[in-house]
C-alpha positions as a Markdown table, in Angstrom:
| # | Residue | x | y | z |
|---|---|---|---|---|
| 1 | Unk | 29.7 | -24.8 | -18.3 |
| 2 | Unk | 31.4 | -21.5 | -19.2 |
| 3 | Unk | 35.1 | -21.8 | -18.8 |
| 4 | Unk | 35.1 | -25.4 | -18.2 |
| 5 | Unk | 37.5 | -26.0 | -21.4 |
| 6 | Unk | 39.9 | -23.3 | -20.4 |
| 7 | Unk | 42.6 | -25.6 | -18.8 |
| 8 | Unk | 43.0 | -28.0 | -21.6 |
| 9 | Unk | 45.5 | -27.7 | -24.4 |
| 10 | Unk | 47.2 | -24.5 | -23.0 |
| 11 | Unk | 50.9 | -25.7 | -23.3 |
| 12 | Unk | 52.9 | -25.8 | -26.7 |
| 13 | Unk | 54.4 | -28.9 | -28.3 |
| 14 | Unk | 57.7 | -28.1 | -26.5 |
| 15 | Unk | 56.2 | -28.1 | -23.3 |
| 16 | Unk | 56.8 | -24.4 | -22.5 |
| 17 | Unk | 54.2 | -22.5 | -20.9 |
| 18 | Unk | 52.9 | -19.4 | -22.9 |
| 19 | Unk | 50.3 | -16.5 | -21.8 |
| 20 | Unk | 47.5 | -19.2 | -22.4 |
| 21 | Unk | 49.4 | -21.6 | -20.2 |
| 22 | Unk | 49.7 | -19.3 | -17.5 |
| 23 | Unk | 45.8 | -18.4 | -18.1 |
| 24 | Unk | 45.3 | -22.1 | -17.8 |
| 25 | Unk | 47.1 | -22.5 | -14.4 |
| 26 | Unk | 44.4 | -20.3 | -13.2 |
| 27 | Unk | 41.6 | -21.8 | -14.6 |
| 28 | Unk | 40.2 | -23.7 | -11.3 |
| 29 | Unk | 39.4 | -20.3 | -9.8 |
| 30 | Unk | 38.1 | -18.9 | -13.0 |
| 31 | Unk | 36.2 | -22.1 | -13.5 |
| 32 | Unk | 34.7 | -21.9 | -10.0 |
| 33 | Unk | 33.6 | -18.3 | -10.4 |
| 34 | Unk | 32.2 | -19.3 | -13.9 |
| 35 | Unk | 30.2 | -21.7 | -12.2 |
| 36 | Unk | 28.5 | -19.5 | -9.8 |
| 37 | Unk | 28.0 | -16.8 | -12.4 |
| 38 | Unk | 26.7 | -19.1 | -15.1 |
| 39 | Unk | 24.1 | -18.6 | -17.5 |
| 40 | Unk | 23.0 | -22.4 | -16.5 |
| 41 | Unk | 22.4 | -21.4 | -12.7 |
| 42 | Unk | 20.7 | -18.2 | -13.9 |
| 43 | Unk | 18.1 | -20.3 | -16.0 |
| 44 | Unk | 17.3 | -22.5 | -13.0 |
| 45 | Unk | 16.7 | -19.5 | -11.1 |
| 46 | Unk | 14.5 | -17.8 | -13.1 |
| 47 | Unk | 12.6 | -21.0 | -13.9 |
| 48 | Unk | 12.2 | -21.7 | -10.2 |
| 49 | Unk | 11.0 | -18.2 | -9.7 |
| 50 | Unk | 8.3 | -18.5 | -12.3 |
| 51 | Unk | 7.2 | -21.8 | -11.2 |
| 52 | Unk | 6.6 | -20.8 | -7.9 |
| 53 | Unk | 4.8 | -17.7 | -8.8 |
| 54 | Unk | 2.6 | -19.5 | -10.9 |
| 55 | Unk | 2.0 | -22.4 | -8.6 |
| 56 | Unk | 1.2 | -19.9 | -5.5 |
| 57 | Unk | -1.1 | -17.8 | -7.7 |
| 58 | Unk | -3.2 | -20.8 | -8.6 |
| 59 | Unk | -3.2 | -22.0 | -4.9 |
| 60 | Unk | -3.1 | -18.6 | -3.0 |
| 61 | Unk | -6.7 | -19.2 | -1.4 |
| 62 | Unk | -5.3 | -22.5 | 0.2 |
| 63 | Unk | -2.4 | -20.7 | 1.9 |
| 64 | Unk | -5.1 | -17.9 | 3.2 |
| 65 | Unk | -6.9 | -20.4 | 5.0 |
| 66 | Unk | -3.5 | -22.2 | 6.5 |
| 67 | Unk | -2.4 | -18.7 | 7.6 |
| 68 | Unk | -5.9 | -18.1 | 9.3 |
| 69 | Unk | -5.9 | -21.6 | 11.0 |
| 70 | Unk | -2.3 | -21.0 | 12.4 |
| 71 | Unk | -2.8 | -17.4 | 13.7 |
| 72 | Unk | -6.3 | -17.4 | 14.8 |
| 73 | Unk | -6.6 | -19.7 | 17.5 |
| 74 | Unk | -10.1 | -18.7 | 18.5 |
| 75 | Unk | -11.7 | -19.6 | 15.1 |
| 76 | Unk | -14.1 | -22.3 | 15.4 |
| 77 | Unk | -14.0 | -23.7 | 11.9 |
| 78 | Unk | -11.2 | -26.2 | 11.6 |
| 79 | Unk | -11.2 | -27.3 | 7.9 |
| 80 | Unk | -9.9 | -25.4 | 5.0 |
| 81 | Unk | -13.5 | -25.3 | 2.7 |
| 82 | Unk | -14.9 | -23.9 | 6.1 |
| 83 | Unk | -12.5 | -21.4 | 6.7 |
| 84 | Unk | -12.5 | -20.3 | 3.1 |
| 85 | Unk | -16.3 | -20.1 | 3.0 |
| 86 | Unk | -16.2 | -17.9 | 6.2 |
| 87 | Unk | -13.8 | -15.6 | 4.7 |
| 88 | Unk | -15.8 | -15.1 | 1.5 |
| 89 | Unk | -18.9 | -14.7 | 3.5 |
| 90 | Unk | -17.6 | -12.0 | 6.0 |
| 91 | Unk | -14.9 | -10.3 | 4.1 |
| 92 | Unk | -15.8 | -10.7 | 0.4 |
| 93 | Unk | -15.4 | -12.8 | -2.4 |
| 94 | Unk | -11.5 | -11.6 | -3.4 |
| 95 | Unk | -10.5 | -11.6 | 0.4 |
| 96 | Unk | -8.8 | -15.2 | -0.1 |
| 97 | Unk | -6.6 | -13.2 | -2.4 |
| 98 | Unk | -5.7 | -10.3 | 0.0 |
| 99 | Unk | -2.0 | -10.0 | 0.1 |
| 100 | Unk | -1.3 | -11.5 | -3.0 |
| 101 | Unk | 1.2 | -9.1 | -4.6 |
| 102 | Unk | 3.5 | -9.0 | -1.7 |
| 103 | Unk | 3.5 | -12.8 | -1.1 |
| 104 | Unk | 4.3 | -13.2 | -5.1 |
| 105 | Unk | 6.9 | -10.8 | -4.7 |
| 106 | Unk | 8.5 | -12.2 | -1.6 |
| 107 | Unk | 8.2 | -15.9 | -3.4 |
| 108 | Unk | 9.9 | -14.9 | -6.5 |
| 109 | Unk | 12.8 | -13.2 | -4.7 |
| 110 | Unk | 13.2 | -16.1 | -2.2 |
| 111 | Unk | 13.1 | -18.7 | -5.0 |
| 112 | Unk | 15.3 | -16.9 | -7.3 |
| 113 | Unk | 18.0 | -16.7 | -4.5 |
| 114 | Unk | 17.3 | -20.5 | -3.4 |
| 115 | Unk | 17.3 | -22.2 | -6.9 |
| 116 | Unk | 20.5 | -19.9 | -8.2 |
| 117 | Unk | 22.5 | -20.7 | -4.7 |
| 118 | Unk | 21.8 | -24.3 | -5.0 |
| 119 | Unk | 22.5 | -24.6 | -8.3 |
| 120 | Unk | 25.5 | -22.6 | -8.3 |
| 121 | Unk | 26.8 | -24.6 | -5.1 |
| 122 | Unk | 26.0 | -27.7 | -7.1 |
| 123 | Unk | 28.1 | -26.8 | -10.0 |
| 124 | Unk | 31.1 | -26.0 | -7.7 |
| 125 | Unk | 30.7 | -29.0 | -5.5 |
| 126 | Unk | 29.6 | -31.6 | -8.0 |
| 127 | Unk | 31.7 | -30.6 | -11.1 |
| 128 | Unk | 29.7 | -32.5 | -13.7 |
| 129 | Unk | 29.4 | -35.7 | -11.7 |
| 130 | Unk | 26.6 | -37.5 | -10.1 |
| 131 | Unk | 25.3 | -35.9 | -6.8 |
| 132 | Unk | 24.3 | -38.0 | -3.8 |
| 133 | Unk | 21.5 | -37.8 | -1.3 |
| 134 | Unk | 23.9 | -36.3 | 1.3 |
| 135 | Unk | 25.3 | -33.7 | -0.9 |
| 136 | Unk | 21.7 | -32.5 | -1.9 |
| 137 | Unk | 20.8 | -32.1 | 1.6 |
| 138 | Unk | 23.9 | -30.1 | 2.5 |
| 139 | Unk | 23.5 | -27.9 | -0.6 |
| 140 | Unk | 19.6 | -27.3 | 0.5 |
| 141 | Unk | 20.5 | -26.3 | 4.0 |
| 142 | Unk | 23.3 | -23.7 | 3.0 |
| 143 | Unk | 21.0 | -22.4 | 0.0 |
| 144 | Unk | 18.2 | -22.2 | 2.7 |
| 145 | Unk | 20.5 | -20.0 | 5.2 |
| 146 | Unk | 21.4 | -17.7 | 2.3 |
| 147 | Unk | 17.9 | -17.3 | 1.4 |
| 148 | Unk | 16.5 | -16.7 | 5.0 |
| 149 | Unk | 18.9 | -14.0 | 5.8 |
| 150 | Unk | 18.3 | -12.2 | 2.6 |
| 151 | Unk | 14.6 | -12.5 | 2.1 |
| 152 | Unk | 13.1 | -12.9 | 5.9 |
| 153 | Unk | 12.3 | -9.0 | 5.8 |
| 154 | Unk | 10.0 | -9.4 | 2.7 |
| 155 | Unk | 8.4 | -12.2 | 4.4 |
| 156 | Unk | 7.6 | -10.4 | 7.8 |
| 157 | Unk | 6.2 | -7.7 | 5.9 |
| 158 | Unk | 4.0 | -10.0 | 3.4 |
| 159 | Unk | 2.6 | -11.8 | 6.4 |
| 160 | Unk | 1.4 | -8.8 | 8.0 |
| 161 | Unk | 0.0 | -7.4 | 5.0 |
| 162 | Unk | -1.7 | -10.9 | 4.2 |
| 163 | Unk | -3.6 | -10.7 | 7.8 |
| 164 | Unk | -4.5 | -6.9 | 7.4 |
| 165 | Unk | -8.3 | -6.5 | 7.4 |
| 166 | Unk | -9.1 | -9.8 | 8.5 |
| 167 | Unk | -11.8 | -10.4 | 10.7 |
| 168 | Unk | -10.1 | -12.6 | 13.7 |
| 169 | Unk | -11.9 | -14.6 | 16.5 |
| 170 | Unk | -9.3 | -13.6 | 18.9 |
| 171 | Unk | -9.9 | -10.2 | 20.2 |
| 172 | Unk | -6.4 | -9.8 | 21.5 |
| 173 | Unk | -5.2 | -9.6 | 17.8 |
| 174 | Unk | -4.2 | -6.0 | 17.2 |
| 175 | Unk | -5.1 | -4.7 | 13.7 |
| 176 | Unk | -2.6 | -3.1 | 11.4 |
| 177 | Unk | -3.0 | -0.3 | 8.9 |
| 178 | Unk | -0.3 | -0.5 | 6.1 |
| 179 | Unk | -0.8 | 1.1 | 2.6 |
| 180 | Unk | 1.4 | -1.1 | 0.7 |
| 181 | Unk | 4.8 | -2.9 | 0.8 |
| 182 | Unk | 6.9 | 0.5 | 1.4 |
| 183 | Unk | 4.5 | 1.7 | 4.0 |
| 184 | Unk | 4.8 | -1.7 | 5.9 |
| 185 | Unk | 8.3 | -1.5 | 6.0 |
| 186 | Unk | 8.5 | 2.2 | 7.0 |
| 187 | Unk | 6.2 | 1.7 | 9.9 |
| 188 | Unk | 7.6 | -1.4 | 11.2 |
| 189 | Unk | 11.3 | 0.2 | 11.3 |
| 190 | Unk | 9.9 | 3.4 | 12.6 |
| 191 | Unk | 7.5 | 1.6 | 15.3 |
| 192 | Unk | 9.7 | -1.5 | 16.3 |
| 193 | Unk | 13.2 | -0.8 | 14.8 |
| 194 | Unk | 14.8 | -2.2 | 11.9 |
| 195 | Unk | 15.8 | -5.5 | 13.6 |
| 196 | Unk | 12.0 | -6.3 | 13.6 |
| 197 | Unk | 12.2 | -7.1 | 10.0 |
| 198 | Unk | 14.0 | -10.3 | 10.9 |
| 199 | Unk | 11.7 | -11.3 | 13.7 |
| 200 | Unk | 11.0 | -15.3 | 13.1 |
| 201 | Unk | 14.7 | -15.6 | 11.8 |
| 202 | Unk | 15.6 | -18.4 | 14.3 |
| 203 | Unk | 12.6 | -20.8 | 13.3 |
| 204 | Unk | 13.2 | -19.7 | 9.6 |
| 205 | Unk | 16.8 | -20.9 | 9.9 |
| 206 | Unk | 15.6 | -24.3 | 11.6 |
| 207 | Unk | 13.1 | -24.5 | 8.6 |
| 208 | Unk | 15.9 | -24.6 | 6.2 |
| 209 | Unk | 15.6 | -28.3 | 6.6 |
| 210 | Unk | 12.1 | -28.0 | 4.9 |
| 211 | Unk | 13.3 | -27.4 | 1.6 |
| 212 | Unk | 16.3 | -29.1 | 2.0 |
| 213 | Unk | 14.5 | -32.4 | 2.6 |
| 214 | Unk | 12.2 | -31.5 | -0.3 |
| 215 | Unk | 14.9 | -31.1 | -2.7 |
| 216 | Unk | 17.0 | -34.0 | -1.3 |
| 217 | Unk | 13.8 | -36.5 | -2.1 |
| 218 | Unk | 13.2 | -34.5 | -5.2 |
| 219 | Unk | 16.8 | -35.0 | -6.6 |
| 220 | Unk | 16.9 | -38.5 | -5.1 |
| 221 | Unk | 13.7 | -39.6 | -7.1 |
| 222 | Unk | 14.7 | -37.5 | -10.2 |
| 223 | Unk | 18.1 | -39.5 | -10.4 |
| 224 | Unk | 16.1 | -42.9 | -10.1 |
| 225 | Unk | 13.6 | -41.8 | -12.8 |
| 226 | Unk | 16.3 | -40.4 | -15.3 |
| 227 | Unk | 18.2 | -43.8 | -15.0 |
| 228 | Unk | 15.5 | -45.4 | -16.8 |
| 229 | Unk | 14.4 | -42.5 | -19.2 |
| 230 | Unk | 16.0 | -39.8 | -20.9 |
| 231 | Unk | 13.7 | -37.0 | -19.1 |
| 232 | Unk | 10.9 | -36.2 | -16.6 |
| 233 | Unk | 7.4 | -36.4 | -18.1 |
| 234 | Unk | 4.9 | -33.6 | -16.8 |
| 235 | Unk | 3.3 | -36.2 | -14.5 |
| 236 | Unk | 7.0 | -37.5 | -13.0 |
| 237 | Unk | 7.7 | -34.1 | -12.0 |
| 238 | Unk | 4.1 | -33.6 | -10.5 |
| 239 | Unk | 4.2 | -36.4 | -8.5 |
| 240 | Unk | 7.6 | -36.7 | -7.2 |
| 241 | Unk | 7.3 | -32.7 | -6.4 |
| 242 | Unk | 4.3 | -33.7 | -4.5 |
| 243 | Unk | 5.6 | -36.3 | -2.5 |
| 244 | Unk | 8.9 | -34.6 | -1.6 |
| 245 | Unk | 7.2 | -31.6 | -0.2 |
| 246 | Unk | 4.5 | -33.7 | 1.8 |
| 247 | Unk | 7.5 | -35.5 | 3.6 |
| 248 | Unk | 9.0 | -32.1 | 4.2 |
| 249 | Unk | 6.2 | -30.3 | 5.4 |
| 250 | Unk | 4.9 | -32.7 | 7.8 |
| 251 | Unk | 8.2 | -33.2 | 9.5 |
| 252 | Unk | 8.7 | -29.5 | 9.9 |
| 253 | Unk | 5.2 | -28.2 | 10.5 |
| 254 | Unk | 5.1 | -27.1 | 14.3 |
| 255 | Unk | 8.4 | -24.9 | 13.6 |
| 256 | Unk | 6.4 | -23.3 | 10.6 |
| 257 | Unk | 3.3 | -22.6 | 12.9 |
| 258 | Unk | 6.0 | -20.9 | 15.2 |
| 259 | Unk | 7.6 | -19.0 | 12.4 |
| 260 | Unk | 4.1 | -17.7 | 11.4 |
| 261 | Unk | 3.4 | -16.4 | 15.0 |
| 262 | Unk | 6.8 | -14.8 | 15.4 |
| 263 | Unk | 6.6 | -12.9 | 12.0 |
| 264 | Unk | 3.3 | -11.4 | 13.4 |
| 265 | Unk | 4.2 | -11.1 | 16.9 |
| 266 | Unk | 5.1 | -7.5 | 16.9 |
| 267 | Unk | 1.4 | -6.5 | 16.2 |
| 268 | Unk | -1.1 | -9.3 | 16.5 |
| 269 | Unk | -0.3 | -12.0 | 19.2 |
| 270 | Unk | 0.2 | -10.4 | 22.2 |
| 271 | Unk | -1.8 | -13.2 | 24.2 |
| 272 | Unk | 0.5 | -15.8 | 23.1 |
| 273 | Unk | 3.8 | -14.0 | 23.7 |
| 274 | Unk | 2.8 | -11.6 | 26.3 |
| 275 | Unk | 5.5 | -13.0 | 28.8 |
| 276 | Unk | 8.4 | -12.0 | 26.3 |
| 277 | Unk | 7.1 | -8.4 | 26.0 |
| 278 | Unk | 8.4 | -6.0 | 28.5 |
| 279 | Unk | 7.2 | -2.3 | 27.8 |
| 280 | Unk | 4.2 | -2.3 | 25.7 |
| 281 | Unk | 3.2 | -4.2 | 22.8 |
| 282 | Unk | 6.5 | -3.8 | 20.7 |
| 283 | Unk | 9.1 | -4.5 | 23.2 |
| 284 | Unk | 10.4 | -7.7 | 23.5 |
| 285 | Unk | 13.2 | -8.9 | 25.5 |
| 286 | Unk | 16.2 | -7.2 | 24.0 |
| 287 | Unk | 18.4 | -10.4 | 24.0 |
| 288 | Unk | 15.4 | -12.3 | 22.0 |
| 289 | Unk | 13.8 | -9.9 | 20.1 |
| 290 | Unk | 14.8 | -10.3 | 16.7 |
| 291 | Unk | 15.8 | -13.5 | 16.0 |
| 292 | Unk | 13.1 | -15.5 | 17.8 |
| 293 | Unk | 15.6 | -17.2 | 20.1 |
| 294 | Unk | 15.7 | -20.9 | 21.0 |
| 295 | Unk | 14.1 | -20.0 | 24.3 |
| 296 | Unk | 11.1 | -18.1 | 22.2 |
| 297 | Unk | 10.4 | -21.0 | 20.0 |
| 298 | Unk | 10.5 | -23.4 | 22.8 |
| 299 | Unk | 8.1 | -21.4 | 24.9 |
| 300 | Unk | 5.7 | -21.3 | 22.1 |
| 301 | Unk | 5.8 | -24.7 | 21.1 |
| 302 | Unk | 5.2 | -25.4 | 25.1 |
| 303 | Unk | 2.2 | -23.0 | 25.1 |
| 304 | Unk | 0.8 | -24.6 | 22.1 |
| 305 | Unk | 0.8 | -28.1 | 23.4 |
| 306 | Unk | -0.5 | -26.8 | 26.7 |
| 307 | Unk | -3.6 | -25.3 | 25.1 |
| 308 | Unk | -4.6 | -27.8 | 22.4 |
| 309 | Unk | -2.4 | -30.8 | 23.1 |
| 310 | Unk | 0.0 | -32.4 | 20.6 |
| 311 | Unk | -2.4 | -32.0 | 18.3 |
| 312 | Unk | -2.2 | -28.3 | 18.2 |
| 313 | Unk | 1.3 | -28.4 | 17.0 |
| 314 | Unk | -0.4 | -29.5 | 13.5 |
| 315 | Unk | -3.2 | -27.2 | 13.5 |
| 316 | Unk | -4.0 | -26.2 | 9.9 |
| 317 | Unk | -1.7 | -29.0 | 8.4 |
| 318 | Unk | -4.5 | -30.1 | 6.5 |
| 319 | Unk | -4.7 | -26.6 | 4.7 |
| 320 | Unk | -0.8 | -26.4 | 4.6 |
| 321 | Unk | -0.4 | -29.8 | 3.0 |
| 322 | Unk | -3.4 | -29.1 | 0.5 |
| 323 | Unk | -1.6 | -25.9 | -0.5 |
| 324 | Unk | 2.0 | -26.6 | -0.1 |
| 325 | Unk | 1.9 | -30.0 | -1.7 |
| 326 | Unk | 0.0 | -28.8 | -4.6 |
| 327 | Unk | 2.0 | -25.7 | -5.1 |
| 328 | Unk | 5.3 | -27.5 | -4.9 |
| 329 | Unk | 4.2 | -30.1 | -7.4 |
| 330 | Unk | 2.8 | -27.4 | -9.9 |
| 331 | Unk | 6.1 | -25.4 | -9.5 |
| 332 | Unk | 8.5 | -28.2 | -10.2 |
| 333 | Unk | 6.5 | -29.1 | -13.1 |
| 334 | Unk | 6.8 | -25.6 | -14.5 |
| 335 | Unk | 10.3 | -25.4 | -13.5 |
| 336 | Unk | 11.2 | -28.5 | -15.2 |
| 337 | Unk | 9.5 | -27.6 | -18.3 |
| 338 | Unk | 10.6 | -24.4 | -18.6 |
| 339 | Unk | 14.0 | -25.2 | -17.9 |
| 340 | Unk | 14.1 | -27.8 | -20.4 |
| 341 | Unk | 12.5 | -25.4 | -23.0 |
| 342 | Unk | 15.1 | -22.8 | -22.4 |
| 343 | Unk | 18.0 | -24.9 | -22.7 |
| 344 | Unk | 16.5 | -26.2 | -26.2 |
| 345 | Unk | 15.8 | -22.8 | -27.5 |
| 346 | Unk | 19.1 | -21.3 | -26.6 |
| 347 | Unk | 21.0 | -24.5 | -28.1 |
| 348 | Unk | 22.6 | -25.2 | -24.6 |
| 349 | Unk | 23.1 | -28.7 | -23.4 |
| 350 | Unk | 22.1 | -29.3 | -20.0 |
| 351 | Unk | 25.5 | -31.0 | -18.9 |
| 352 | Unk | 25.1 | -30.9 | -15.1 |
| 353 | Unk | 24.6 | -34.3 | -14.1 |
| 354 | Unk | 22.0 | -35.0 | -11.3 |
């Protein structure tokens, strides 16, 4: 790590402290800053972003099916293949890739922020020692909170763009008409106010446990494997990435459904959140409007259970698991290989212990 050796050897043989010695006395703060702004953290962030973009592109149609199952409650088809066939038949061959660019753009920014924050904080806290399961969970939660607060507007916009032009079974869903990412930002701010860009922030903050749990399991499995071998194989990264994501997704899926609804509530789900509206389709209760308060989250969960039973909380889980597990597995595979290759090419030793 840059600045790691600043503190050593700064005193002369007589024990006096020279200019270099005074610099050494300030080295902890310098070392901390260098950990946050290190090249190693940047490599992790770029590798994580590239891995997620690659994986999402490959499995994007599965995410399209998952979103339709979550939001369009009157759709009769309940399985991923059936929904995809319906979408292709009714909307065209490329319809499963509708909204690809805004999703990929958001995902790139989101994973860059998450991986950079996670690895920078890990460098500060772990300081070259072995991490623990508890530390991984805490780091994951903090990185998730930073990520949510910075990137929620991108996800609100991409959710709406992804559903634009879709043929819904629910007649109460109001169609949107955005010409692109910039126009979507402009219309949302103009019609609903700038704070509408943070719709669904509260459930998103609760959902920081999803990547936190995922990273906790992934890093834990990784540490166990690296005790027996020098590095992860492609199969190792794929399998432990898949297992970690499957556990995290299953535990947090009901909140993910609420998150998808709240992100789009300004336009398409009046029937579901109508009691929360006061004046027209965009006027939510002022105290609840932006963040999707705990009251809103509990209300939506309650309505979901009343309509569909407990099974309704997991509507679309099959599509979500299929998409998210495969995507996470491929993401971790690309991430590990790209990170290792970059450190090798640049002649850097991956010094941070897991």
